[in-house]
Amino acid sequence: MNESALLRLYRRKVLAKPDALPFQFEYTRFDIERLIPHRDPFLFLDSLFALDLENATLAGRKHLIPDLPLFKGHFPDYPVFPGSLQVETIGQLGLCLHHFVGENTHLINEDAKLPDVRATRVCGAFFRMELRPGDDMVILAKLIEHDEYLGKILGQVTLRGEVATTALLEVAFL
């Protein structure tokens, strides 16, 4: 399926129901920092909680605390979590998924290595709903293709079970 068709298909359709994924767990920000190089204030994932290794799908969470500094400027009278940061959050979850799929495990290995990657392309994105202070995001990432050089993920941000954002992203492994 081509990129445009894939994005259109999942513009409204949820990639997976997180509570139906085979592995249920609760990994914290501390655990996430063992998987990806992002740190505060640019680590946007709060937790990882469900995984399907067979279908290469991972679920995570982010609570949008009302006093996030970015809400003061985006926008002062009507704060909204930026779409670009939603795409970044999907990308961070995709990097976490890279560990689980690459190691073929639902565990975070003691010797987990931080990936050396760079974003190469946002293939496309749809923004359907606003995310506001106090919202609880559920983020989904599904590995679409990868080899030793490139990886592509389809991701979603959902809000109360509805798709808010869908994005297709590509990274290069260095």
mmCIF file of C-alpha atoms in Angstrom:
data_model
loop_
_atom_site.group_PDB
_atom_site.id
_atom_site.type_symbol
_atom_site.label_atom_id
_atom_site.label_comp_id
_atom_site.label_asym_id
_atom_site.label_seq_id
_atom_site.Cartn_x
_atom_site.Cartn_y
_atom_site.Cartn_z
ATOM 1 C CA MET A 1 0.000 0.000 0.000
ATOM 2 C CA ASN A 2 1.404 3.398 -0.885
ATOM 3 C CA GLU A 3 2.024 6.098 1.717
ATOM 4 C CA SER A 4 -0.990 8.250 0.836
ATOM 5 C CA ALA A 5 -3.376 5.297 0.967
ATOM 6 C CA LEU A 6 -1.925 4.147 4.291
ATOM 7 C CA LEU A 7 -2.354 7.601 5.813
ATOM 8 C CA ARG A 8 -5.903 7.908 4.500
ATOM 9 C CA LEU A 9 -6.838 4.448 5.793
ATOM 10 C CA TYR A 10 -5.699 5.280 9.332
ATOM 11 C CA ARG A 11 -6.830 8.906 9.389
ATOM 12 C CA ARG A 12 -9.873 7.834 11.444
ATOM 13 C CA LYS A 13 -9.326 4.123 12.059
ATOM 14 C CA VAL A 14 -7.353 3.316 15.230
ATOM 15 C CA LEU A 15 -4.217 1.246 14.533
ATOM 16 C CA ALA A 16 -4.864 -1.097 17.477
ATOM 17 C CA LYS A 17 -6.782 -1.306 20.712
ATOM 18 C CA PRO A 18 -4.035 -1.027 23.345
ATOM 19 C CA ASP A 19 -5.868 -3.150 25.916
ATOM 20 C CA ALA A 20 -6.037 -5.984 23.350
ATOM 21 C CA LEU A 21 -2.277 -6.071 22.692
ATOM 22 C CA PRO A 22 -0.673 -9.304 23.990
ATOM 23 C CA PHE A 23 1.919 -7.755 26.305
ATOM 24 C CA GLN A 24 0.671 -5.385 29.004
ATOM 25 C CA PHE A 25 3.250 -3.639 31.222
ATOM 26 C CA GLU A 26 4.066 -0.270 32.749
ATOM 27 C CA TYR A 27 7.420 1.175 31.759
ATOM 28 C CA THR A 28 8.157 4.642 33.176
ATOM 29 C CA ARG A 29 10.114 7.633 31.899
ATOM 30 C CA PHE A 30 13.178 6.169 33.623
ATOM 31 C CA ASP A 31 12.796 3.031 31.496
ATOM 32 C CA ILE A 32 12.149 5.065 28.348
ATOM 33 C CA GLU A 33 15.426 6.938 28.919
ATOM 34 C CA ARG A 34 17.186 3.571 28.625
ATOM 35 C CA LEU A 35 15.717 3.167 25.118
ATOM 36 C CA ILE A 36 15.975 6.589 23.468
ATOM 37 C CA PRO A 37 18.362 9.562 23.776
ATOM 38 C CA HIS A 38 15.668 12.189 24.485
ATOM 39 C CA ARG A 39 15.617 13.956 27.859
ATOM 40 C CA ASP A 40 13.594 16.701 29.535
ATOM 41 C CA PRO A 41 12.363 19.073 28.377
ATOM 42 C CA PHE A 42 12.122 17.220 25.053
ATOM 43 C CA LEU A 43 11.105 13.743 26.235
ATOM 44 C CA PHE A 44 7.376 13.662 25.561
ATOM 45 C CA LEU A 45 6.462 10.097 26.567
ATOM 46 C CA ASP A 46 5.340 9.429 30.143
ATOM 47 C CA SER A 47 5.003 5.647 29.891
ATOM 48 C CA LEU A 48 4.875 2.584 27.659
ATOM 49 C CA PHE A 49 2.091 0.146 28.441
ATOM 50 C CA ALA A 50 1.253 -2.356 25.681
ATOM 51 C CA LEU A 51 3.044 -4.216 22.884
ATOM 52 C CA ASP A 52 2.289 -6.632 20.067
ATOM 53 C CA LEU A 53 5.583 -8.058 18.819
ATOM 54 C CA GLU A 54 3.995 -10.075 16.011
ATOM 55 C CA ASN A 55 2.402 -6.961 14.505
ATOM 56 C CA ALA A 56 5.195 -4.613 15.667
ATOM 57 C CA THR A 57 2.855 -2.238 17.505
ATOM 58 C CA LEU A 58 3.538 -0.310 20.731
ATOM 59 C CA ALA A 59 1.334 1.919 22.912
ATOM 60 C CA GLY A 60 2.442 4.771 25.167
ATOM 61 C CA ARG A 61 0.942 7.621 27.172
ATOM 62 C CA LYS A 62 1.443 11.338 27.671
ATOM 63 C CA HIS A 63 -0.508 13.564 30.057
ATOM 64 C CA LEU A 64 -0.537 17.196 28.963
ATOM 65 C CA ILE A 65 0.015 18.971 32.247
ATOM 66 C CA PRO A 66 -1.672 22.379 32.178
ATOM 67 C CA ASP A 67 1.440 24.270 33.302
ATOM 68 C CA LEU A 68 3.656 23.111 30.411
ATOM 69 C CA PRO A 69 5.589 26.268 29.428
ATOM 70 C CA LEU A 70 4.726 25.823 25.745
ATOM 71 C CA PHE A 71 1.040 26.421 26.496
ATOM 72 C CA LYS A 72 1.897 30.013 27.480
ATOM 73 C CA GLY A 73 2.894 30.777 23.901
ATOM 74 C CA HIS A 74 0.889 28.272 21.825
ATOM 75 C CA PHE A 75 -1.524 30.004 22.200
ATOM 76 C CA PRO A 76 -1.878 32.363 25.190
ATOM 77 C CA ASP A 77 -5.669 32.698 25.017
ATOM 78 C CA TYR A 78 -6.377 29.185 23.694
ATOM 79 C CA PRO A 79 -3.560 26.726 24.526
ATOM 80 C CA VAL A 80 -3.083 23.817 22.101
ATOM 81 C CA PHE A 81 -0.370 21.123 22.020
ATOM 82 C CA PRO A 82 1.435 21.726 18.683
ATOM 83 C CA GLY A 83 1.019 19.255 15.841
ATOM 84 C CA SER A 84 4.779 19.211 15.273
ATOM 85 C CA LEU A 85 5.276 17.983 18.848
ATOM 86 C CA GLN A 86 2.604 15.342 18.360
ATOM 87 C CA VAL A 87 4.632 14.054 15.407
ATOM 88 C CA GLU A 88 7.777 14.165 17.581
ATOM 89 C CA THR A 89 5.983 12.136 20.272
ATOM 90 C CA ILE A 90 5.019 9.507 17.691
ATOM 91 C CA GLY A 91 8.655 9.400 16.571
ATOM 92 C CA GLN A 92 9.876 8.863 20.134
ATOM 93 C CA LEU A 93 7.464 5.956 20.545
ATOM 94 C CA GLY A 94 8.687 4.540 17.235
ATOM 95 C CA LEU A 95 12.262 4.565 18.553
ATOM 96 C CA CYS A 96 11.117 2.653 21.642
ATOM 97 C CA LEU A 97 9.396 0.142 19.358
ATOM 98 C CA HIS A 98 12.695 -0.291 17.498
ATOM 99 C CA HIS A 99 14.224 -1.762 20.678
ATOM 100 C CA PHE A 100 11.449 -4.283 21.298
ATOM 101 C CA VAL A 101 11.259 -5.452 17.673
ATOM 102 C CA GLY A 102 15.042 -5.494 17.213
ATOM 103 C CA GLU A 103 15.549 -7.586 20.344
ATOM 104 C CA ASN A 104 12.335 -9.601 19.807
ATOM 105 C CA THR A 105 11.307 -9.112 23.430
ATOM 106 C CA HIS A 106 8.796 -7.250 25.579
ATOM 107 C CA LEU A 107 11.521 -6.598 28.144
ATOM 108 C CA ILE A 108 13.990 -3.745 28.352
ATOM 109 C CA ASN A 109 17.375 -5.409 28.359
ATOM 110 C CA GLU A 110 19.962 -4.371 30.939
ATOM 111 C CA ASP A 111 22.433 -3.649 28.150
ATOM 112 C CA ALA A 112 19.972 -1.710 25.971
ATOM 113 C CA LYS A 113 21.831 0.668 23.666
ATOM 114 C CA LEU A 114 20.512 4.064 22.685
ATOM 115 C CA PRO A 115 19.876 4.152 18.933
ATOM 116 C CA ASP A 116 21.886 6.534 16.801
ATOM 117 C CA VAL A 117 19.208 7.770 14.408
ATOM 118 C CA ARG A 118 18.113 10.882 12.588
ATOM 119 C CA ALA A 119 14.699 11.773 11.261
ATOM 120 C CA THR A 120 14.842 11.837 7.482
ATOM 121 C CA ARG A 121 11.258 12.446 6.485
ATOM 122 C CA VAL A 122 7.738 13.104 7.622
ATOM 123 C CA CYS A 123 5.980 11.296 4.789
ATOM 124 C CA GLY A 124 2.643 12.798 5.737
ATOM 125 C CA ALA A 125 0.400 13.718 8.634
ATOM 126 C CA PHE A 126 -3.255 14.387 9.396
ATOM 127 C CA PHE A 127 -4.373 16.484 12.349
ATOM 128 C CA ARG A 128 -8.026 15.925 13.232
ATOM 129 C CA MET A 129 -8.470 17.066 16.841
ATOM 130 C CA GLU A 130 -6.954 19.640 19.141
ATOM 131 C CA LEU A 131 -5.012 18.501 22.187
ATOM 132 C CA ARG A 132 -5.505 20.795 25.144
ATOM 133 C CA PRO A 133 -4.036 21.183 28.644
ATOM 134 C CA GLY A 134 -5.149 18.310 30.877
ATOM 135 C CA ASP A 135 -5.709 15.879 27.988
ATOM 136 C CA ASP A 136 -4.424 12.309 28.224
ATOM 137 C CA MET A 137 -2.871 11.189 24.956
ATOM 138 C CA VAL A 138 -2.517 7.537 24.007
ATOM 139 C CA ILE A 139 0.141 7.172 21.338
ATOM 140 C CA LEU A 140 0.414 4.188 18.988
ATOM 141 C CA ALA A 141 3.302 3.252 16.707
ATOM 142 C CA LYS A 142 3.433 0.457 14.145
ATOM 143 C CA LEU A 143 6.552 -0.544 12.258
ATOM 144 C CA ILE A 144 5.789 -0.481 8.539
ATOM 145 C CA GLU A 145 9.205 -1.384 7.149
ATOM 146 C CA HIS A 146 12.833 -1.373 8.161
ATOM 147 C CA ASP A 147 16.264 -2.609 7.257
ATOM 148 C CA GLU A 148 19.705 -1.855 8.641
ATOM 149 C CA TYR A 149 19.632 1.700 7.227
ATOM 150 C CA LEU A 150 16.059 3.016 7.319
ATOM 151 C CA GLY A 151 12.908 2.543 9.342
ATOM 152 C CA LYS A 152 9.362 3.707 8.685
ATOM 153 C CA ILE A 153 6.570 3.869 11.250
ATOM 154 C CA LEU A 154 2.917 4.724 11.130
ATOM 155 C CA GLY A 155 1.782 6.398 14.309
ATOM 156 C CA GLN A 156 -1.259 7.902 15.913
ATOM 157 C CA VAL A 157 -2.145 10.116 18.814
ATOM 158 C CA THR A 158 -5.549 9.211 20.199
ATOM 159 C CA LEU A 159 -7.731 11.108 22.611
ATOM 160 C CA ARG A 160 -10.572 9.314 24.401
ATOM 161 C CA GLY A 161 -10.327 6.476 21.870
ATOM 162 C CA GLU A 162 -10.588 8.741 18.810
ATOM 163 C CA VAL A 163 -7.769 9.419 16.349
ATOM 164 C CA ALA A 164 -6.457 12.959 16.816
ATOM 165 C CA THR A 165 -3.318 12.705 14.676
ATOM 166 C CA THR A 166 -1.900 10.215 12.179
ATOM 167 C CA ALA A 167 1.641 10.450 10.816
ATOM 168 C CA LEU A 168 3.997 8.361 8.722
ATOM 169 C CA LEU A 169 7.664 8.921 9.627
ATOM 170 C CA GLU A 170 11.039 7.726 8.377
ATOM 171 C CA VAL A 171 14.378 7.581 10.211
ATOM 172 C CA ALA A 172 17.916 6.695 9.200
ATOM 173 C CA PHE A 173 20.034 4.472 11.428
ATOM 174 C CA LEU A 174 23.599 5.801 11.645
#
